Amino acid sequence: MPGYHVIIQPEAEQDLDEAYQYLDGQRTGLGFELLADLTEIIELTSS
């Protein structure tokens, strides 16, 4: 079964950057955890 092709729009990239900055301000490394989890989800749905 083929996976999906994921496209992240520029607006979503900006939202992710803002979420990263906010979360990392709450706790160092939390923004990275968000991106790592999102990357894992994208890889799972794309494969």
N, CA, C and O atoms as a MOPAC input file, in Angstrom:
PM7 MOZYME 1SCF
protein

 N      0.84500 1    -1.17700 1     0.00000 1
 C      0.00000 1     0.00000 1     0.00000 1
 C      0.89100 1     1.24000 1     0.00000 1
 O      1.70500 1     1.41200 1     0.90700 1
 N      0.74900 1     2.10100 1    -0.99900 1
 C      1.58700 1     3.30200 1    -1.05100 1
 C      1.19600 1     4.29400 1     0.03300 1
 O      0.03100 1     4.38600 1     0.42100 1
 N      2.19100 1     5.03700 1     0.51700 1
 C      1.93900 1     6.05400 1     1.53200 1
 C      1.46900 1     7.35300 1     0.90600 1
 O      1.30900 1     7.45400 1    -0.31100 1
 N      1.25700 1     8.30900 1     1.72700 1
 C      0.81800 1     9.62700 1     1.28800 1
 C      2.02600 1    10.51300 1     1.04900 1
 O      3.08200 1    10.32800 1     1.65400 1
 N      1.85400 1    11.47700 1     0.15700 1
 C      2.87400 1    12.49100 1    -0.07700 1
 C      2.48900 1    13.69400 1     0.77800 1
 O      1.44300 1    14.30500 1     0.55800 1
 N      3.32100 1    14.03400 1     1.74400 1
 C      3.00200 1    15.10800 1     2.68400 1
 C      3.64100 1    16.40600 1     2.20700 1
 O      4.84200 1    16.46600 1     1.94400 1
 N      2.82200 1    17.43400 1     2.10100 1
 C      3.29800 1    18.76500 1     1.73300 1
 C      2.98500 1    19.70500 1     2.89500 1
 O      1.83800 1    19.81200 1     3.33000 1
 N      4.00400 1    20.37300 1     3.38200 1
 C      3.80600 1    21.34700 1     4.45400 1
 C      3.83800 1    22.73800 1     3.83100 1
 O      4.86500 1    23.18000 1     3.31600 1
 N      2.71700 1    23.40700 1     3.88600 1
 C      2.58000 1    24.73700 1     3.30500 1
 C      3.40200 1    25.75500 1     4.10300 1
 O      3.66700 1    25.54200 1     5.28600 1
 N      3.80700 1    26.86100 1     3.46100 1
 C      4.59400 1    27.88400 1     4.16200 1
 C      3.91600 1    28.40100 1     5.43700 1
 O      4.58700 1    28.67900 1     6.43100 1
 N      2.60100 1    28.52800 1     5.40600 1
 C      1.88600 1    28.99900 1     6.59400 1
 C      2.03900 1    28.00700 1     7.74200 1
 O      2.18500 1    28.40200 1     8.89800 1
 N      2.00600 1    26.71700 1     7.41400 1
 C      2.16800 1    25.68400 1     8.43400 1
 C      3.59500 1    25.68900 1     8.97700 1
 O      3.80700 1    25.46300 1    10.16800 1
 N      4.56900 1    25.94600 1     8.11100 1
 C      5.95500 1    26.04200 1     8.56900 1
 C      6.09900 1    27.16800 1     9.58000 1
 O      6.78700 1    27.02400 1    10.59000 1
 N      5.44400 1    28.29100 1     9.30200 1
 C      5.49300 1    29.42300 1    10.22800 1
 C      4.83100 1    29.05200 1    11.55700 1
 O      5.35200 1    29.38100 1    12.62200 1
 N      3.69400 1    28.37400 1    11.49700 1
 C      3.01300 1    27.92500 1    12.71900 1
 C      3.89900 1    26.97200 1    13.51700 1
 O      3.97600 1    27.06400 1    14.74200 1
 N      4.56700 1    26.05800 1    12.81400 1
 C      5.46200 1    25.11800 1    13.49300 1
 C      6.63100 1    25.83700 1    14.15400 1
 O      7.03700 1    25.48900 1    15.26300 1
 N      7.16500 1    26.83600 1    13.47000 1
 C      8.26300 1    27.60300 1    14.04400 1
 C      7.80800 1    28.32600 1    15.30800 1
 O      8.52300 1    28.34900 1    16.31000 1
 N      6.61200 1    28.91800 1    15.25400 1
 C      6.07900 1    29.60900 1    16.43000 1
 C      5.82800 1    28.62900 1    17.57400 1
 O      6.12400 1    28.93300 1    18.72900 1
 N      5.28500 1    27.45800 1    17.25600 1
 C      5.03600 1    26.44400 1    18.28200 1
 C      6.35500 1    25.96800 1    18.88400 1
 O      6.46200 1    25.77900 1    20.09600 1
 N      7.35600 1    25.77500 1    18.02700 1
 C      8.68100 1    25.36200 1    18.50100 1
 C      9.23800 1    26.38800 1    19.48200 1
 O      9.68300 1    26.04000 1    20.57600 1
 N      9.20800 1    27.65600 1    19.07800 1
 C      9.74500 1    28.72200 1    19.92900 1
 C      9.00000 1    28.79400 1    21.25900 1
 O      9.62000 1    28.92100 1    22.31500 1
 N      7.68100 1    28.71400 1    21.20700 1
 C      6.87500 1    28.77100 1    22.42600 1
 C      7.20700 1    27.60300 1    23.35300 1
 O      7.47600 1    27.79600 1    24.53800 1
 N      7.18400 1    26.39100 1    22.79800 1
 C      7.42900 1    25.20700 1    23.62000 1
 C      8.84100 1    25.19600 1    24.18800 1
 O      9.04900 1    24.81300 1    25.34000 1
 N      9.80900 1    25.61600 1    23.38200 1
 C     11.18100 1    25.64100 1    23.87100 1
 C     11.34900 1    26.69500 1    24.96100 1
 O     12.20500 1    26.55900 1    25.83600 1
 N     10.53100 1    27.74700 1    24.90700 1
 C     10.54600 1    28.74100 1    25.97300 1
 C      9.95000 1    28.20900 1    27.26100 1
 O     10.32000 1    28.65200 1    28.34800 1
 N      9.03400 1    27.26700 1    27.14800 1
 C      8.43000 1    26.65800 1    28.32900 1
 C      9.39300 1    25.68500 1    28.99700 1
 O      9.50400 1    25.62800 1    30.22200 1
 N     10.08700 1    24.92100 1    28.15200 1
 C     11.07400 1    23.95400 1    28.66000 1
 C     12.05700 1    23.66500 1    27.53700 1
 O     11.65600 1    23.27700 1    26.44000 1
 N     13.31600 1    23.85100 1    27.80300 1
 C     14.34700 1    23.60900 1    26.79900 1
 C     14.24100 1    22.17500 1    26.28300 1
 O     14.20000 1    21.21800 1    27.05600 1
 N     14.19900 1    22.05700 1    24.96600 1
 C     14.12100 1    20.73900 1    24.33700 1
 C     12.71400 1    20.32000 1    23.96300 1
 O     12.53500 1    19.38600 1    23.18100 1
 N     11.70000 1    21.00400 1    24.51300 1
 C     10.32400 1    20.61800 1    24.22300 1
 C      9.95700 1    20.90800 1    22.76800 1
 O      9.20700 1    20.14800 1    22.15600 1
 N     10.47600 1    21.99200 1    22.21800 1
 C     10.23900 1    22.29200 1    20.80800 1
 C     10.82700 1    21.21300 1    19.91400 1
 O     10.21800 1    20.81600 1    18.92200 1
 N     12.01200 1    20.74300 1    20.27000 1
 C     12.64100 1    19.66600 1    19.51100 1
 C     11.79900 1    18.40100 1    19.57100 1
 O     11.65800 1    17.69800 1    18.57100 1
 N     11.23900 1    18.11000 1    20.74000 1
 C     10.38300 1    16.92500 1    20.87800 1
 C      9.17800 1    17.01900 1    19.94300 1
 O      8.78200 1    16.02500 1    19.33400 1
 N      8.60100 1    18.20500 1    19.83400 1
 C      7.47900 1    18.41200 1    18.91500 1
 C      7.89200 1    18.06800 1    17.48700 1
 O      7.20300 1    17.31400 1    16.80000 1
 N      9.01500 1    18.62300 1    17.04600 1
 C      9.46500 1    18.37500 1    15.67500 1
 C      9.84000 1    16.91400 1    15.45500 1
 O      9.58300 1    16.36700 1    14.38300 1
 N     10.43500 1    16.28600 1    16.44100 1
 C     10.79300 1    14.87000 1    16.32100 1
 C      9.54100 1    14.01200 1    16.19000 1
 O      9.49200 1    13.10000 1    15.36500 1
 N      8.52800 1    14.30400 1    17.00300 1
 C      7.27300 1    13.54700 1    16.92700 1
 C      6.57700 1    13.77500 1    15.59200 1
 O      6.06700 1    12.83500 1    14.98400 1
 N      6.55800 1    15.01900 1    15.14200 1
 C      5.92700 1    15.33100 1    13.86000 1
 C      6.65700 1    14.63500 1    12.71700 1
 O      6.02200 1    14.10000 1    11.80900 1
 N      7.97300 1    14.63900 1    12.75600 1
 C      8.76800 1    13.96100 1    11.72900 1
 C      8.45200 1    12.47400 1    11.69800 1
 O      8.31400 1    11.88500 1    10.62600 1
 N      8.33900 1    11.87000 1    12.86900 1
 C      8.01400 1    10.44300 1    12.94200 1
 C      6.63900 1    10.16100 1    12.32900 1
 O      6.47500 1     9.19000 1    11.59000 1
 N      5.66800 1    10.99700 1    12.63200 1
 C      4.31900 1    10.81400 1    12.08800 1
 C      4.33500 1    10.95600 1    10.56900 1
 O      3.71100 1    10.16300 1     9.86300 1
 N      5.04500 1    11.96200 1    10.06700 1
 C      5.11800 1    12.16500 1     8.61600 1
 C      5.79400 1    10.97300 1     7.95100 1
 O      5.33900 1    10.51100 1     6.90500 1
 N      6.86300 1    10.47300 1     8.53900 1
 C      7.55700 1     9.31800 1     7.96300 1
 C      6.66300 1     8.08300 1     7.94800 1
 O      6.67800 1     7.31700 1     6.98500 1
 N      5.89400 1     7.88900 1     9.00000 1
 C      4.99500 1     6.73200 1     9.05500 1
 C      3.89600 1     6.81800 1     8.00000 1
 O      3.54400 1     5.80900 1     7.38800 1
 N      3.35700 1     8.00500 1     7.78600 1
 C      2.27000 1     8.14600 1     6.81500 1
 C      2.78800 1     8.20900 1     5.38400 1
 O      2.03700 1     7.96800 1     4.43900 1
 N      4.07000 1     8.53100 1     5.22100 1
 C      4.63800 1     8.64700 1     3.87900 1
 C      5.22400 1     7.34300 1     3.36500 1
 O      5.54700 1     7.23600 1     2.18200 1
 N      5.36500 1     6.35500 1     4.23100 1
 C      6.01200 1     5.11200 1     3.79100 1
 C      5.00000 1     4.05800 1     3.42300 1
 O      5.37500 1     2.95200 1     3.03200 1

